[in-house]
Amino acid sequence: MLFLLPGFLHKMLKRGKYRHKFAQRFGFYSKRVGVKLRSRDQWLWMHAVSVGEVLIGLKLIEQMKAMDPDLGVVLSTTTSTGYALANKSRNAGLEIIYNPVDFLWSVSRAVRAIRPSQLVLIEAEVWPNLLYAVKSRGVTAALVNARLSPRSESRYRKFQWLVRTLFRQLDAVCVQEEEDISKWLALGVEREKIHRLGSVKFDDVQKVEKTPQDFSRLLHTIHISDERLILLGGSTHRGEEKILASHYSELRKTYPNLFLVIVPRHVERSREIQETLQNMGSNVILRSQIGKSVDPSNKPDLLIVDTTGDLRDWYRYATLVFVGKSLCASGGQNPAEAISAGKAVIFGPHMENFRALCTALLKEGGAIQVSDSEALKNTFKELLENPARRNALAEKGSAVLDAHRGACIRTATLLAALRSK
């Protein structure tokens, strides 16, 4: 802590990082939070590090509340973005806090204030002192939607003599895929504590939470008919847009009916992407420009979606989907929503963040992984020529997602059983 303190303070003072409700990170709470925490004898404590884990946590909390309406939950998070997202769902039965730094004294303060009936950790957040503090009170602890990145697994294996003791304190580890079981066994978790329940993240991905947006009229405005073939790049990262535009330009010679839609991961890059692709000779339009300052007779070559929260609905209009952050960056983006929309999905070699799902998709023929840009172009050609192959990919991909249906209720049921022991 002393070694890291100067950098920690610099970030906090210069950029505001960690400044928000800073005292909570050491187990000190405002009067309002203290009063609310004392309003119940016990709370279920769920920890989700950032936005992705918070989304899983909120979905799980909704299911647990449906099973037990009187359940009170404290949801802790590490990042300010995770806190802001979770805070939108705050209500009488849900309190949001920052997770305390993993010193025994600060964790103990938080445990005394929350009086947890159970500790639920999401994906990979296993903190030694936090786990020790709740287990010393006889409280059950579970790791749900458990995920091991290649980097984490390698590090844990190097310190197996230490982490075995840590992981053995968990009462349950809920894994997403069958292949995950052996990994957790190797880290010291007893077999009877490992439960293959599927991924809460991919459960009910086809569930319509709101009426999907209809982009048909918008596409018609720029002269894109319903019969056009649409190549869609979802959550693209820097460099991938140029590759897609280059391949698209060549493919149009054979498929003049083809149209390209790019949905960048970071919308603030949209103008930059537009300029780059225009310099390549493309007639580019931004979604925000349609119907405004653009000549209605304009027939753009491609569309850049510069609005947020629309990707899921845009997938409905795609013929082929390329999943971004997989060719020119590492980690990959989530392919599940495109697959649930019934589309043929292609991604590059870097899908580390969704390794288990992608392994299952490739094994069952539910997606295609390409090694480089040239292979991507050849795959586009193959699938554009073969509608039956596209349909087969989509059907097999959907079948893979079926394995995760019900993961949320299975996880919630297991946690309830642990609490009742």
Coordinates of C-alpha atoms in Angstrom, one line a residue:
M1 CA 0.0 0.0 0.0
L2 CA 2.8 2.4 0.9
F3 CA 4.5 1.6 -2.5
L4 CA 1.3 2.3 -4.5
L5 CA 0.1 5.3 -2.4
P6 CA 1.8 8.1 -4.4
G7 CA 0.3 7.0 -7.7
F8 CA -3.1 6.3 -6.0
L9 CA -3.2 9.9 -4.6
H10 CA -2.1 11.4 -7.9
K11 CA -5.0 9.7 -9.8
M12 CA -7.5 10.7 -7.2
L13 CA -6.4 14.4 -7.1
K14 CA -5.7 14.9 -10.8
R15 CA -8.5 12.9 -12.4
G16 CA -10.9 12.4 -9.6
K17 CA -10.5 8.6 -9.8
Y18 CA -11.5 7.0 -6.5
R19 CA -12.5 10.4 -5.0
H20 CA -16.2 9.6 -5.1
K21 CA -17.3 8.4 -1.7
F22 CA -13.7 7.7 -0.9
A23 CA -14.3 6.8 2.8
Q24 CA -16.5 3.9 1.8
R25 CA -13.3 2.2 0.5
F26 CA -12.2 1.9 4.1
G27 CA -15.5 0.9 5.6
F28 CA -16.8 4.3 6.6
Y29 CA -20.4 5.2 5.6
S30 CA -22.5 8.3 5.7
K31 CA -25.4 8.7 8.1
R32 CA -27.9 7.8 5.4
V33 CA -26.2 4.6 4.4
G34 CA -25.6 3.7 8.1
V35 CA -29.3 4.2 8.9
K36 CA -30.3 2.1 5.9
L37 CA -27.9 -0.7 6.7
R38 CA -29.3 -0.8 10.3
S39 CA -32.8 -1.1 9.0
R40 CA -32.4 -4.8 8.5
D41 CA -30.9 -7.5 10.7
Q42 CA -28.9 -8.9 7.7
W43 CA -28.2 -8.2 4.1
L44 CA -27.0 -10.4 1.3
W45 CA -23.7 -8.9 0.1
M46 CA -22.9 -9.2 -3.6
H47 CA -19.7 -7.9 -5.1
A48 CA -19.4 -6.9 -8.8
V49 CA -16.2 -5.1 -9.8
S50 CA -17.4 -3.0 -12.8
V51 CA -20.1 -2.5 -15.4
G52 CA -20.1 -6.0 -16.9
E53 CA -20.2 -7.7 -13.5
V54 CA -22.8 -5.2 -12.3
L55 CA -25.1 -6.1 -15.2
I56 CA -24.8 -9.8 -14.2
G57 CA -25.4 -8.9 -10.6
L58 CA -28.6 -6.8 -11.3
K59 CA -30.0 -9.7 -13.4
L60 CA -29.3 -12.1 -10.6
I61 CA -30.7 -9.8 -7.9
E62 CA -34.0 -9.5 -9.9
Q63 CA -34.3 -13.2 -10.0
M64 CA -33.5 -13.6 -6.3
K65 CA -36.1 -10.9 -5.4
A66 CA -38.7 -12.7 -7.5
M67 CA -38.1 -15.8 -5.3
D68 CA -37.8 -13.9 -2.1
P69 CA -39.3 -10.4 -2.2
D70 CA -38.1 -9.5 1.3
L71 CA -34.5 -10.2 0.5
G72 CA -32.2 -7.2 1.1
V73 CA -29.1 -6.9 -1.0
V74 CA -25.9 -4.7 -0.7
L75 CA -24.2 -4.5 -4.0
S76 CA -20.6 -3.4 -3.9
T77 CA -18.5 -2.3 -6.8
T78 CA -15.0 -1.1 -7.4
T79 CA -15.3 1.4 -10.2
S80 CA -17.2 4.7 -10.5
T81 CA -18.8 3.5 -13.7
G82 CA -20.0 0.3 -12.1
Y83 CA -21.3 2.4 -9.1
A84 CA -23.2 4.8 -11.4
L85 CA -24.9 2.0 -13.3
A86 CA -25.9 0.1 -10.1
N87 CA -27.1 3.3 -8.4
K88 CA -29.8 3.6 -11.0
S89 CA -31.4 0.5 -9.5
R90 CA -31.2 1.6 -5.9
N91 CA -34.4 1.0 -3.9
A92 CA -35.5 0.1 -0.4
G93 CA -34.2 -3.4 -0.7
L94 CA -31.0 -2.6 -2.5
E95 CA -28.1 -0.4 -1.3
I96 CA -25.0 0.4 -3.4
I97 CA -21.5 0.9 -1.9
Y98 CA -17.9 0.8 -2.9
N99 CA -16.1 -2.3 -2.0
P100 CA -13.6 -1.8 0.8
V101 CA -9.9 -2.1 0.2
D102 CA -8.8 -5.6 1.2
F103 CA -7.2 -4.7 4.5
L104 CA -8.6 -6.8 7.4
W105 CA -9.5 -3.8 9.4
S106 CA -11.4 -2.0 6.7
V107 CA -13.1 -5.2 5.5
S108 CA -14.1 -6.0 9.1
R109 CA -15.7 -2.5 9.5
A110 CA -17.8 -3.2 6.4
V111 CA -18.8 -6.7 7.5
R112 CA -19.9 -5.3 10.9
A113 CA -22.0 -2.7 9.2
I114 CA -23.6 -5.0 6.6
R115 CA -24.0 -8.1 8.7
P116 CA -24.1 -10.4 5.6
S117 CA -26.3 -13.4 5.4
Q118 CA -24.3 -14.5 2.4
L119 CA -21.4 -13.3 0.3
V120 CA -21.8 -13.6 -3.5
L121 CA -18.8 -12.8 -5.7
I122 CA -19.2 -12.4 -9.4
E123 CA -16.9 -13.9 -12.0
A124 CA -13.4 -13.4 -10.6
E125 CA -13.5 -11.2 -7.6
V126 CA -12.1 -13.3 -4.7
W127 CA -10.5 -11.1 -2.0
P128 CA -8.6 -13.0 0.8
N129 CA -9.5 -10.7 3.8
L130 CA -13.1 -10.2 2.7
L131 CA -13.6 -14.0 2.3
Y132 CA -11.9 -14.6 5.7
A133 CA -14.0 -12.0 7.5
V134 CA -17.3 -13.4 6.3
K135 CA -16.3 -17.1 6.8
S136 CA -15.1 -16.4 10.3
R137 CA -18.7 -15.4 11.1
G138 CA -20.0 -18.7 9.6
V139 CA -21.4 -17.0 6.5
T140 CA -21.6 -18.9 3.2
A141 CA -19.7 -17.6 0.3
A142 CA -20.1 -18.4 -3.4
L143 CA -18.4 -17.4 -6.7
V144 CA -21.0 -17.2 -9.4
N145 CA -20.6 -17.0 -13.2
A146 CA -17.0 -18.0 -12.4
R147 CA -14.5 -16.9 -15.0
L148 CA -10.7 -17.5 -15.3
S149 CA -8.9 -15.6 -17.9
P150 CA -5.7 -17.3 -19.3
R151 CA -3.6 -14.7 -17.5
S152 CA -5.4 -15.2 -14.1
E153 CA -5.2 -19.0 -14.5
S154 CA -1.5 -18.9 -15.2
R155 CA -0.8 -16.7 -12.2
Y156 CA -3.0 -18.8 -9.9
R157 CA -1.2 -21.9 -10.9
K158 CA 2.2 -20.3 -10.1
F159 CA 1.0 -19.7 -6.5
Q160 CA -1.1 -22.8 -6.1
W161 CA 0.2 -23.5 -2.6
L162 CA -1.3 -20.1 -1.6
V163 CA -4.6 -19.9 -3.6
R164 CA -5.7 -23.5 -2.7
T165 CA -6.3 -22.4 0.8
L166 CA -8.2 -19.3 -0.4
F167 CA -10.5 -21.1 -2.9
R168 CA -11.3 -23.9 -0.5
Q169 CA -13.1 -21.4 1.7
L170 CA -15.8 -21.0 -1.0
D171 CA -19.0 -23.0 -0.4
A172 CA -19.8 -23.0 -4.1
V173 CA -18.2 -22.1 -7.4
C174 CA -20.7 -21.8 -10.3
V175 CA -19.0 -22.4 -13.6
Q176 CA -20.2 -21.6 -17.1
E177 CA -18.8 -24.5 -19.1
E178 CA -18.0 -28.2 -18.6
E179 CA -14.3 -27.5 -19.4
D180 CA -14.1 -25.0 -16.5
I181 CA -14.5 -27.7 -13.9
S182 CA -11.0 -29.2 -14.2
K183 CA -9.5 -25.7 -13.9
W184 CA -11.1 -25.0 -10.6
L185 CA -10.3 -28.5 -9.4
A186 CA -6.6 -27.8 -10.1
L187 CA -6.8 -24.7 -8.0
G188 CA -8.0 -26.6 -5.0
V189 CA -11.8 -26.4 -5.1
E190 CA -13.5 -29.6 -4.0
R191 CA -15.6 -31.3 -6.8
E192 CA -18.8 -31.3 -4.9
K193 CA -18.6 -27.5 -4.6
I194 CA -18.3 -26.9 -8.3
H195 CA -21.6 -26.5 -10.2
R196 CA -21.9 -26.2 -14.0
L197 CA -24.9 -23.8 -14.3
G198 CA -24.2 -21.9 -17.5
S199 CA -23.6 -18.2 -17.9
V200 CA -26.0 -15.7 -16.3
K201 CA -24.7 -13.2 -18.9
F202 CA -25.9 -15.3 -21.8
D203 CA -29.1 -16.4 -20.2
D204 CA -32.3 -15.1 -22.0
V205 CA -30.3 -13.0 -24.5
Q206 CA -33.3 -13.3 -26.8
K207 CA -35.6 -11.8 -24.2
V208 CA -37.0 -8.5 -25.5
E209 CA -36.8 -6.0 -22.7
K210 CA -38.2 -3.2 -24.9
T211 CA -39.7 -2.9 -28.3
P212 CA -36.8 -3.0 -30.8
Q213 CA -36.2 0.1 -32.8
D214 CA -37.3 0.0 -36.4
F215 CA -34.5 1.2 -38.6
S216 CA -36.2 0.3 -41.9
R217 CA -37.4 3.8 -42.6
L218 CA -34.0 5.3 -41.7
L219 CA -32.3 2.9 -44.2
H220 CA -34.9 3.7 -46.8
T221 CA -34.1 7.4 -46.4
I222 CA -30.6 6.6 -47.7
H223 CA -31.9 4.3 -50.4
I224 CA -31.2 1.0 -48.7
S225 CA -34.0 -1.3 -49.5
D226 CA -35.1 -4.4 -47.5
E227 CA -33.6 -6.6 -50.1
R228 CA -30.0 -5.3 -49.7
L229 CA -27.3 -7.6 -48.2
I230 CA -25.9 -5.9 -45.1
L231 CA -22.4 -6.5 -43.7
L232 CA -22.3 -5.2 -40.1
G233 CA -19.2 -4.6 -38.0
G234 CA -20.2 -4.6 -34.3
S235 CA -18.2 -2.9 -31.6
T236 CA -15.3 -2.3 -33.9
H237 CA -11.9 -0.9 -32.7
R238 CA -9.3 1.2 -34.3
G239 CA -8.0 -0.4 -37.5
E240 CA -10.9 -2.8 -38.0
E241 CA -13.0 -0.1 -39.8
K242 CA -10.3 0.3 -42.5
I243 CA -10.1 -3.4 -43.0
L244 CA -13.9 -3.7 -43.3
A245 CA -14.2 -0.8 -45.7
S246 CA -11.3 -2.2 -47.9
H247 CA -12.9 -5.6 -48.1
Y248 CA -16.3 -4.1 -48.7
S249 CA -15.0 -2.0 -51.6
E250 CA -13.7 -5.2 -53.3
L251 CA -16.8 -7.3 -52.5
R252 CA -19.1 -4.7 -54.1
K253 CA -17.6 -5.5 -57.5
T254 CA -19.2 -9.0 -57.2
Y255 CA -22.1 -8.0 -54.9
P256 CA -23.3 -4.5 -55.9
N257 CA -26.3 -5.1 -53.6
L258 CA -24.1 -5.1 -50.5
F259 CA -24.1 -2.3 -47.9
L260 CA -21.8 -1.8 -44.9
V261 CA -22.8 -0.7 -41.5
I262 CA -20.2 0.0 -38.8
V263 CA -21.0 0.4 -35.2
P264 CA -17.8 1.4 -33.4
R265 CA -17.3 0.4 -29.8
H266 CA -16.4 4.0 -28.8
V267 CA -18.9 6.3 -30.4
E268 CA -16.6 9.3 -29.9
R269 CA -14.4 7.9 -32.7
S270 CA -17.2 8.2 -35.3
R271 CA -16.0 11.4 -36.9
E272 CA -12.4 10.1 -37.0
I273 CA -13.6 6.9 -38.7
Q274 CA -15.8 8.9 -41.1
E275 CA -12.8 11.0 -42.2
T276 CA -10.5 8.0 -42.5
L277 CA -12.9 6.1 -44.7
Q278 CA -13.7 9.1 -46.8
N279 CA -10.0 9.5 -47.5
M280 CA -10.1 5.9 -48.8
G281 CA -12.7 7.0 -51.4
S282 CA -15.9 6.0 -49.6
N283 CA -19.1 8.1 -49.4
V284 CA -19.7 7.8 -45.7
I285 CA -22.8 9.0 -43.7
L286 CA -23.3 9.1 -39.9
R287 CA -26.5 7.9 -38.5
S288 CA -27.0 11.3 -36.7
Q289 CA -26.7 13.1 -40.1
I290 CA -29.6 11.2 -41.8
G291 CA -32.6 13.5 -42.4
K292 CA -30.7 16.6 -41.3
S293 CA -28.0 18.4 -43.3
V294 CA -27.5 15.7 -45.9
D295 CA -28.9 15.9 -49.4
P296 CA -31.8 13.4 -49.6
S297 CA -30.6 12.3 -53.0
N298 CA -27.3 11.2 -51.5
K299 CA -26.6 7.5 -51.8
P300 CA -23.9 6.7 -49.3
D301 CA -21.6 3.7 -49.6
L302 CA -21.7 2.9 -45.9
L303 CA -23.2 4.0 -42.6
I304 CA -21.5 4.7 -39.3
V305 CA -23.8 4.4 -36.3
D306 CA -22.7 7.2 -34.0
T307 CA -25.4 6.7 -31.3
T308 CA -25.2 4.5 -28.2
G309 CA -27.3 1.6 -27.1
D310 CA -28.5 0.7 -30.6
L311 CA -26.3 -2.3 -31.5
R312 CA -28.6 -5.0 -30.4
D313 CA -31.4 -3.6 -32.7
W314 CA -29.0 -3.1 -35.6
Y315 CA -28.1 -6.8 -35.6
R316 CA -31.6 -7.5 -36.8
Y317 CA -30.8 -6.0 -40.1
A318 CA -27.5 -7.7 -40.7
T319 CA -26.8 -10.5 -43.2
L320 CA -23.3 -11.1 -41.8
V321 CA -21.8 -9.9 -38.6
F322 CA -18.1 -9.3 -37.8
V323 CA -17.5 -9.1 -34.0
G324 CA -15.0 -6.3 -33.2
K325 CA -12.0 -6.0 -31.0
S326 CA -11.0 -9.5 -32.3
L327 CA -8.8 -8.6 -35.3
C328 CA -6.8 -5.4 -34.4
A329 CA -7.2 -5.6 -30.6
S330 CA -7.3 -8.3 -27.9
G331 CA -10.2 -9.5 -25.8
G332 CA -13.0 -9.5 -28.3
Q333 CA -16.6 -8.3 -27.8
N334 CA -19.7 -10.3 -26.9
P335 CA -21.0 -12.4 -29.9
A336 CA -24.1 -13.6 -28.1
E337 CA -26.5 -10.8 -29.1
A338 CA -25.7 -11.2 -32.8
I339 CA -26.2 -14.9 -32.6
S340 CA -29.4 -14.5 -30.7
A341 CA -30.6 -12.2 -33.5
G342 CA -30.2 -15.2 -35.8
K343 CA -27.1 -14.0 -37.7
A344 CA -24.0 -15.7 -39.1
V345 CA -21.1 -14.5 -36.9
I346 CA -17.4 -14.1 -37.7
F347 CA -14.7 -13.0 -35.3
G348 CA -10.9 -12.7 -35.4
P349 CA -8.2 -14.6 -33.4
H350 CA -8.5 -12.5 -30.2
M351 CA -11.6 -13.5 -28.3
E352 CA -10.0 -14.1 -24.9
N353 CA -12.8 -12.4 -22.9
F354 CA -15.3 -14.8 -24.3
R355 CA -13.1 -17.8 -24.6
A356 CA -15.5 -20.5 -23.2
L357 CA -18.4 -19.3 -25.3
C358 CA -16.3 -19.0 -28.5
T359 CA -14.8 -22.5 -28.0
A360 CA -18.3 -23.9 -27.7
L361 CA -19.4 -22.0 -30.8
L362 CA -16.5 -23.2 -32.9
K363 CA -16.8 -26.8 -31.7
E364 CA -20.5 -26.9 -32.7
G365 CA -20.1 -24.9 -35.9
G366 CA -22.0 -21.9 -34.6
A367 CA -19.5 -19.3 -35.6
I368 CA -16.3 -18.8 -37.8
Q369 CA -13.0 -17.6 -36.4
V370 CA -10.5 -16.2 -38.9
S371 CA -6.7 -15.8 -38.4
D372 CA -6.2 -12.5 -40.3
S373 CA -7.6 -9.9 -42.6
E374 CA -7.2 -12.0 -45.8
A375 CA -9.0 -14.9 -44.2
L376 CA -11.8 -12.5 -43.2
K377 CA -12.3 -11.4 -46.7
N378 CA -12.4 -14.9 -48.0
T379 CA -15.0 -15.9 -45.4
F380 CA -17.1 -12.9 -46.3
K381 CA -17.1 -14.1 -50.0
E382 CA -17.9 -17.7 -49.0
L383 CA -20.9 -16.8 -46.9
L384 CA -22.3 -14.2 -49.3
E385 CA -22.3 -16.9 -52.0
N386 CA -23.9 -19.5 -49.7
P387 CA -27.1 -18.5 -47.9
A388 CA -27.6 -22.1 -46.7
R389 CA -24.2 -21.9 -44.9
R390 CA -25.2 -18.6 -43.3
N391 CA -28.4 -20.1 -42.0
A392 CA -26.7 -23.2 -40.7
L393 CA -24.2 -21.0 -38.7
A394 CA -27.0 -19.0 -37.2
E395 CA -29.0 -22.2 -36.2
K396 CA -26.0 -23.9 -34.6
G397 CA -25.0 -20.7 -32.8
S398 CA -28.5 -20.4 -31.3
A399 CA -28.3 -24.1 -30.2
V400 CA -25.1 -23.3 -28.3
L401 CA -26.7 -20.4 -26.5
D402 CA -29.6 -22.7 -25.5
A403 CA -27.2 -24.4 -23.0
H404 CA -27.2 -21.2 -21.0
R405 CA -31.0 -20.8 -20.8
G406 CA -32.1 -20.9 -17.2
A407 CA -28.6 -20.1 -15.8
C408 CA -30.0 -17.2 -13.8
I409 CA -32.7 -19.2 -12.0
R410 CA -30.4 -22.1 -11.4
T411 CA -27.8 -19.8 -9.8
A412 CA -30.4 -18.1 -7.7
T413 CA -31.9 -21.4 -6.5
L414 CA -28.4 -22.7 -5.5
L415 CA -27.7 -19.5 -3.5
A416 CA -31.0 -19.8 -1.7
A417 CA -30.2 -23.4 -0.8
L418 CA -26.8 -22.4 0.6
R419 CA -28.4 -19.6 2.7
S420 CA -30.9 -22.1 4.2
K421 CA -28.2 -24.4 5.5

